[in-house]
mmCIF file of C-alpha atoms and ligand atoms in Angstrom:
data_model
loop_
_atom_site.group_PDB
_atom_site.id
_atom_site.type_symbol
_atom_site.label_atom_id
_atom_site.label_comp_id
_atom_site.label_asym_id
_atom_site.label_seq_id
_atom_site.Cartn_x
_atom_site.Cartn_y
_atom_site.Cartn_z
ATOM 1 C CA MET H 1063 -13.756 12.065 11.046
ATOM 2 C CA LYS H 1064 -11.329 9.137 10.653
ATOM 3 C CA PHE H 1065 -9.357 7.806 7.634
ATOM 4 C CA ALA H 1066 -8.293 4.144 7.303
ATOM 5 C CA VAL H 1067 -5.178 4.201 4.920
ATOM 6 C CA ILE H 1068 -4.541 0.881 3.206
ATOM 7 C CA ALA H 1069 -1.686 0.129 1.037
ATOM 8 C CA ASP H 1070 -0.126 -2.808 -0.855
ATOM 9 C CA ILE H 1071 -3.016 -5.043 -0.805
ATOM 10 C CA HIS H 1072 -1.533 -7.446 -3.467
ATOM 11 C CA ALA H 1073 -4.627 -9.430 -4.038
ATOM 12 C CA ASN H 1074 -4.933 -10.929 -0.621
ATOM 13 C CA LEU H 1075 -8.453 -11.004 -0.259
ATOM 14 C CA GLU H 1076 -8.187 -13.062 3.418
ATOM 15 C CA ALA H 1077 -5.851 -10.038 4.746
ATOM 16 C CA LEU H 1078 -7.732 -7.196 3.166
ATOM 17 C CA GLN H 1079 -11.127 -8.751 5.014
ATOM 18 C CA VAL H 1080 -9.791 -8.847 8.230
ATOM 19 C CA VAL H 1081 -8.653 -5.319 7.884
ATOM 20 C CA LEU H 1082 -11.874 -3.437 6.473
ATOM 21 C CA GLU H 1083 -13.423 -5.268 9.508
ATOM 22 C CA ASP H 1084 -10.827 -3.660 11.916
ATOM 23 C CA THR H 1085 -11.522 -0.192 10.561
ATOM 24 C CA LYS H 1086 -14.957 -0.249 11.230
ATOM 25 C CA GLN H 1087 -14.088 -1.405 14.852
ATOM 26 C CA GLN H 1088 -11.644 1.513 14.872
ATOM 27 C CA GLY H 1089 -14.522 3.884 13.829
ATOM 28 C CA CYS H 1090 -13.104 4.811 10.315
ATOM 29 C CA THR H 1091 -15.500 6.751 8.184
ATOM 30 C CA HIS H 1092 -13.139 7.589 5.495
ATOM 31 C CA TYR H 1093 -11.001 5.775 3.160
ATOM 32 C CA VAL H 1094 -7.701 5.806 0.956
ATOM 33 C CA CYS H 1095 -6.059 3.267 -1.055
ATOM 34 C CA LEU H 1096 -1.956 3.750 -1.769
ATOM 35 C CA GLY H 1097 -2.031 1.257 -4.744
ATOM 36 C CA ASP H 1098 -0.891 -2.276 -5.686
ATOM 37 C CA VAL H 1099 -4.553 -3.749 -5.209
ATOM 38 C CA VAL H 1100 -3.326 -6.380 -7.357
ATOM 39 C CA GLY H 1101 -0.277 -8.964 -7.889
ATOM 40 C CA TYR H 1102 1.574 -11.525 -5.898
ATOM 41 C CA ASN H 1103 -1.601 -13.286 -4.357
ATOM 42 C CA ALA H 1104 -4.496 -15.345 -5.765
ATOM 43 C CA ASN H 1105 -7.443 -12.904 -5.413
ATOM 44 C CA PRO H 1106 -6.679 -9.980 -7.687
ATOM 45 C CA ARG H 1107 -10.495 -9.705 -9.056
ATOM 46 C CA GLU H 1108 -12.147 -10.372 -5.663
ATOM 47 C CA CYS H 1109 -9.846 -7.431 -4.001
ATOM 48 C CA LEU H 1110 -10.190 -4.862 -7.261
ATOM 49 C CA GLU H 1111 -14.171 -5.611 -7.126
ATOM 50 C CA ILE H 1112 -13.944 -4.528 -3.256
ATOM 51 C CA ILE H 1113 -11.913 -1.427 -3.877
ATOM 52 C CA ARG H 1114 -13.600 -0.545 -6.950
ATOM 53 C CA ALA H 1115 -17.382 -0.591 -5.297
ATOM 54 C CA MET H 1116 -15.753 1.455 -2.222
ATOM 55 C CA ALA H 1117 -15.074 4.501 -4.306
ATOM 56 C CA LEU H 1118 -12.349 5.834 -2.534
ATOM 57 C CA PRO H 1119 -9.520 7.835 -3.283
ATOM 58 C CA CYS H 1120 -6.676 5.460 -4.800
ATOM 59 C CA VAL H 1121 -3.488 6.316 -6.243
ATOM 60 C CA LYS H 1122 -1.517 3.939 -9.142
ATOM 61 C CA GLY H 1123 1.025 1.203 -7.823
ATOM 62 C CA ASN H 1124 3.710 -0.369 -9.885
ATOM 63 C CA HIS H 1125 1.858 -3.734 -10.095
ATOM 64 C CA ASP H 1126 -1.286 -1.824 -11.137
ATOM 65 C CA GLU H 1127 0.577 -0.582 -13.968
ATOM 66 C CA TYR H 1128 2.417 -3.732 -14.725
ATOM 67 C CA CYS H 1129 -0.872 -6.035 -14.540
ATOM 68 C CA SER H 1130 -3.083 -3.550 -16.821
ATOM 69 C CA MET H 1131 -0.231 -3.059 -19.471
ATOM 70 C CA GLU H 1132 0.756 -5.740 -21.918
ATOM 71 C CA ASP H 1133 4.459 -4.702 -22.057
ATOM 72 C CA LYS H 1134 7.417 -6.921 -22.015
ATOM 73 C CA LEU H 1135 8.318 -7.913 -18.431
ATOM 74 C CA ASP H 1136 12.335 -6.978 -19.178
ATOM 75 C CA GLY H 1137 14.557 -6.875 -15.918
ATOM 76 C CA PHE H 1138 11.721 -8.349 -13.589
ATOM 77 C CA ASN H 1139 12.284 -10.521 -11.001
ATOM 78 C CA PRO H 1140 11.192 -13.813 -12.149
ATOM 79 C CA HIS H 1141 8.459 -14.678 -9.161
ATOM 80 C CA ALA H 1142 7.030 -11.165 -9.869
ATOM 81 C CA ALA H 1143 7.018 -11.438 -13.740
ATOM 82 C CA GLU H 1144 5.266 -14.758 -12.960
ATOM 83 C CA ALA H 1145 2.770 -13.361 -10.925
ATOM 84 C CA VAL H 1146 2.327 -10.311 -13.187
ATOM 85 C CA ASN H 1147 1.264 -12.936 -16.034
ATOM 86 C CA TRP H 1148 -1.314 -14.515 -14.057
ATOM 87 C CA THR H 1149 -2.550 -11.740 -12.943
ATOM 88 C CA ARG H 1150 -3.195 -10.329 -15.996
ATOM 89 C CA ALA H 1151 -4.977 -13.076 -17.264
ATOM 90 C CA GLN H 1152 -7.276 -12.955 -14.405
ATOM 91 C CA LEU H 1153 -8.497 -9.357 -14.800
ATOM 92 C CA THR H 1154 -11.052 -8.268 -17.100
ATOM 93 C CA ALA H 1155 -10.594 -5.523 -19.898
ATOM 94 C CA ASP H 1156 -12.549 -3.074 -17.390
ATOM 95 C CA ASP H 1157 -10.617 -3.774 -14.447
ATOM 96 C CA LYS H 1158 -7.285 -3.074 -16.209
ATOM 97 C CA GLN H 1159 -8.943 0.239 -17.891
ATOM 98 C CA TRP H 1160 -9.721 1.338 -13.845
ATOM 99 C CA LEU H 1161 -6.017 0.408 -13.021
ATOM 100 C CA ARG H 1162 -4.735 1.997 -16.005
ATOM 101 C CA ASP H 1163 -6.846 5.296 -14.998
ATOM 102 C CA LEU H 1164 -5.779 5.289 -11.393
ATOM 103 C CA LYS H 1165 -3.179 8.938 -10.954
ATOM 104 C CA TYR H 1166 0.370 8.655 -9.371
ATOM 105 C CA VAL H 1167 -0.492 11.248 -6.692
ATOM 106 C CA ARG H 1168 -3.793 12.319 -5.082
ATOM 107 C CA MET H 1169 -4.475 15.343 -2.479
ATOM 108 C CA VAL H 1170 -7.462 14.050 0.035
ATOM 109 C CA GLN H 1171 -8.494 17.048 2.104
ATOM 110 C CA THR H 1172 -5.464 18.171 4.029
ATOM 111 C CA PHE H 1173 -3.005 15.282 2.933
ATOM 112 C CA THR H 1174 -1.222 13.790 0.144
ATOM 113 C CA ILE H 1175 -1.193 10.161 -1.126
ATOM 114 C CA VAL H 1176 1.232 8.212 -3.312
ATOM 115 C CA HIS H 1177 2.448 4.755 -3.802
ATOM 116 C CA ALA H 1178 6.155 5.020 -3.769
ATOM 117 C CA THR H 1179 7.624 8.690 -3.493
ATOM 118 C CA LEU H 1180 6.510 12.109 -4.787
ATOM 119 C CA ASP H 1181 10.329 12.434 -6.482
ATOM 120 C CA GLY H 1182 9.129 11.079 -9.596
ATOM 121 C CA PRO H 1183 6.241 9.043 -8.867
ATOM 122 C CA PRO H 1184 5.909 7.136 -12.181
ATOM 123 C CA ARG H 1185 9.716 6.118 -11.379
ATOM 124 C CA TRP H 1186 8.900 3.750 -8.121
ATOM 125 C CA GLY H 1187 11.862 4.556 -6.627
ATOM 126 C CA TYR H 1188 11.900 2.694 -2.723
ATOM 127 C CA VAL H 1189 12.108 4.805 0.282
ATOM 128 C CA PHE H 1190 13.708 3.047 2.962
ATOM 129 C CA ASP H 1191 16.014 5.423 4.460
ATOM 130 C CA LYS H 1192 16.454 9.344 5.236
ATOM 131 C CA LEU H 1193 18.054 10.061 1.910
ATOM 132 C CA ALA H 1194 15.199 8.791 -0.128
ATOM 133 C CA ALA H 1195 12.698 10.991 2.052
ATOM 134 C CA ALA H 1196 14.734 13.829 1.748
ATOM 135 C CA ALA H 1197 14.246 13.624 -1.936
ATOM 136 C CA SER H 1198 10.635 13.345 -1.408
ATOM 137 C CA PHE H 1199 10.066 16.012 1.316
ATOM 138 C CA PRO H 1200 10.481 18.959 -1.406
ATOM 139 C CA TYR H 1201 7.528 18.325 -3.457
ATOM 140 C CA GLN H 1202 5.334 17.576 -0.510
ATOM 141 C CA ASN H 1203 2.864 20.341 0.222
ATOM 142 C CA THR H 1204 0.961 19.323 2.802
ATOM 143 C CA GLN H 1205 1.862 18.065 6.560
ATOM 144 C CA VAL H 1206 1.401 14.701 6.008
ATOM 145 C CA CYS H 1207 1.722 12.443 2.721
ATOM 146 C CA PHE H 1208 0.745 8.717 2.911
ATOM 147 C CA PHE H 1209 3.079 5.952 1.045
ATOM 148 C CA GLY H 1210 3.524 2.479 0.510
ATOM 149 C CA HIS H 1211 5.398 0.234 -1.930
ATOM 150 C CA THR H 1212 8.363 -1.089 0.255
ATOM 151 C CA HIS H 1213 5.916 -3.077 2.765
ATOM 152 C CA VAL H 1214 7.927 -1.507 5.511
ATOM 153 C CA PRO H 1215 5.976 0.797 7.937
ATOM 154 C CA VAL H 1216 8.208 3.426 8.705
ATOM 155 C CA ALA H 1217 7.757 7.184 9.642
ATOM 156 C CA PHE H 1218 10.143 10.071 8.368
ATOM 157 C CA VAL H 1219 9.763 13.615 9.801
ATOM 158 C CA ARG H 1220 11.232 16.782 8.435
ATOM 159 C CA ASP H 1221 12.305 19.217 11.422
ATOM 160 C CA GLY H 1222 13.503 22.258 9.750
ATOM 161 C CA THR H 1223 16.508 20.641 7.721
ATOM 162 C CA VAL H 1224 16.610 17.612 10.188
ATOM 163 C CA ILE H 1225 15.339 14.617 8.645
ATOM 164 C CA ARG H 1226 14.567 11.491 11.263
ATOM 165 C CA GLY H 1227 12.921 8.193 10.832
ATOM 166 C CA GLY H 1228 11.934 5.184 12.853
ATOM 167 C CA THR H 1229 9.206 2.557 13.212
ATOM 168 C CA TYR H 1230 6.018 3.745 15.060
ATOM 169 C CA SER H 1231 2.967 2.422 16.713
ATOM 170 C CA LYS H 1232 1.068 5.792 17.672
ATOM 171 C CA PHE H 1233 2.076 9.009 17.630
ATOM 172 C CA ARG H 1234 1.051 12.777 17.354
ATOM 173 C CA MET H 1235 1.871 15.158 14.412
ATOM 174 C CA GLU H 1236 3.490 18.107 15.532
ATOM 175 C CA ALA H 1237 2.728 21.815 14.240
ATOM 176 C CA GLY H 1238 6.039 23.158 11.899
ATOM 177 C CA LYS H 1239 6.765 19.754 10.988
ATOM 178 C CA LYS H 1240 6.077 17.325 7.867
ATOM 179 C CA TYR H 1241 5.572 13.908 8.017
ATOM 180 C CA PHE H 1242 6.024 11.070 5.319
ATOM 181 C CA VAL H 1243 4.772 7.826 6.552
ATOM 182 C CA ASN H 1244 4.859 4.555 5.316
ATOM 183 C CA VAL H 1245 1.659 2.718 5.838
ATOM 184 C CA GLY H 1246 2.721 -0.902 5.863
ATOM 185 C CA ALA H 1247 1.329 -3.472 3.586
ATOM 186 C CA VAL H 1248 -2.013 -5.533 4.005
ATOM 187 C CA GLY H 1249 -1.365 -8.233 1.506
ATOM 188 C CA GLN H 1250 2.436 -8.856 1.696
ATOM 189 C CA PRO H 1251 4.043 -7.272 4.964
ATOM 190 C CA ARG H 1252 8.103 -7.120 4.599
ATOM 191 C CA ASP H 1253 9.045 -6.153 8.032
ATOM 192 C CA SER H 1254 9.600 -9.561 9.944
ATOM 193 C CA ASN H 1255 5.968 -9.129 11.157
ATOM 194 C CA PRO H 1256 3.512 -11.379 8.796
ATOM 195 C CA LYS H 1257 0.556 -9.444 10.297
ATOM 196 C CA ALA H 1258 -1.400 -7.207 7.992
ATOM 197 C CA ALA H 1259 -0.918 -3.761 8.376
ATOM 198 C CA TYR H 1260 -2.669 -0.203 7.747
ATOM 199 C CA VAL H 1261 -3.323 2.941 9.038
ATOM 200 C CA VAL H 1262 -5.898 5.025 11.331
ATOM 201 C CA PHE H 1263 -5.650 8.518 10.405
ATOM 202 C CA ASP H 1264 -7.321 11.076 12.233
ATOM 203 C CA PRO H 1265 -6.859 14.655 10.684
ATOM 204 C CA ARG H 1266 -8.185 16.609 13.608
ATOM 205 C CA GLU H 1267 -6.132 14.999 16.378
ATOM 206 C CA GLY H 1268 -3.572 14.819 13.917
ATOM 207 C CA THR H 1269 -2.662 11.445 15.448
ATOM 208 C CA ILE H 1270 -1.625 8.492 13.474
ATOM 209 C CA GLU H 1271 -1.844 4.853 14.434
ATOM 210 C CA LEU H 1272 -0.353 1.667 12.932
ATOM 211 C CA ARG H 1273 -2.722 -1.308 13.068
ATOM 212 C CA ARG H 1274 -1.380 -5.268 12.776
ATOM 213 C CA LEU H 1275 -3.453 -7.880 12.374
ATOM 214 C CA GLU H 1276 -3.689 -11.557 12.310
ATOM 215 C CA TYR H 1277 -5.438 -12.855 9.362
ATOM 216 C CA ASP H 1278 -5.891 -16.680 7.819
ATOM 217 C CA ILE H 1279 -2.170 -16.728 6.304
ATOM 218 C CA ALA H 1280 -2.664 -20.478 5.346
ATOM 219 C CA ALA H 1281 -5.869 -20.044 3.462
ATOM 220 C CA ALA H 1282 -4.125 -17.442 1.382
ATOM 221 C CA GLN H 1283 -1.244 -19.892 0.974
ATOM 222 C CA LYS H 1284 -3.288 -22.392 -0.210
ATOM 223 C CA LYS H 1285 -5.171 -20.355 -2.990
ATOM 224 C CA ILE H 1286 -1.448 -19.221 -4.129
ATOM 225 C CA LEU H 1287 -0.268 -22.853 -4.469
ATOM 226 C CA ALA H 1288 -3.902 -23.796 -6.103
ATOM 227 C CA ALA H 1289 -3.355 -21.208 -8.764
ATOM 228 C CA GLY H 1290 -0.108 -22.428 -9.691
ATOM 229 C CA LEU H 1291 1.546 -19.157 -8.781
ATOM 230 C CA PRO H 1292 5.669 -19.415 -7.591
ATOM 231 C CA PRO H 1293 5.365 -21.557 -3.479
ATOM 232 C CA ARG H 1294 7.735 -18.393 -2.944
ATOM 233 C CA LEU H 1295 5.074 -16.029 -2.969
ATOM 234 C CA ALA H 1296 3.111 -18.762 -0.328
ATOM 235 C CA GLU H 1297 6.292 -19.118 2.126
ATOM 236 C CA ARG H 1298 6.735 -15.539 2.314
ATOM 237 C CA LEU H 1299 3.369 -14.339 3.522
ATOM 238 C CA ALA H 1300 4.132 -16.489 6.878
ATOM 239 C CA TYR H 1301 7.399 -14.778 7.567
ATOM 240 C CA GLY H 1302 6.678 -11.456 6.564
ATOM 241 C CA ARG H 1303 9.612 -11.151 4.166
HETATM 242 ZN ZN1 ZN K 1184 3.638 -3.222 -3.296
#
């Protein structure tokens, strides 16, 4: 059994297709999604259709929440607000209901999934450093919890009272330690690496492997511009920012 752990697809169909193809080549048999299926890029309905058809455990991201409600977007970054309004207009009532029904946190077999942090999941805090990871660990009842939201792949490890954090490519979990692992973003990476990211998790081996994949960025960019979304959202895909 191997899990593909995917997060922050953000309506990027080109990236999602390449990732799903790779999961097959990697022998993934199970899937989980950490939320933000929609928002920013140009194919929210197509991406939602794929994810819904997979009937996989999925938790709610902040964009899933914003795009499925009708609330005003006060205090939003203008580009994000524009993308949310555009996405709201694309989604069907049924899509929005599906997004609204997503839970903030889920246990899947022996691990936990959350979009942002276990420390008050609906507040959408960003875990970039050990301090923020330290606030999440007390709520983590499994050896590993996967999260997204920052679009920056990083692994935090708690060993007794000591917490370390850093980038990773592949590692094996050790008994007695807890892991809080960001799997990076499928559809809008922000670690200065434009390649799509996801994780292959083998629960029996206890291994966690970060995959990075090239995809047709130019095609995704063209669609963003053609849709009338902010050009900045197309540009950032090329830089991974
Ligand atoms: Zn996101």
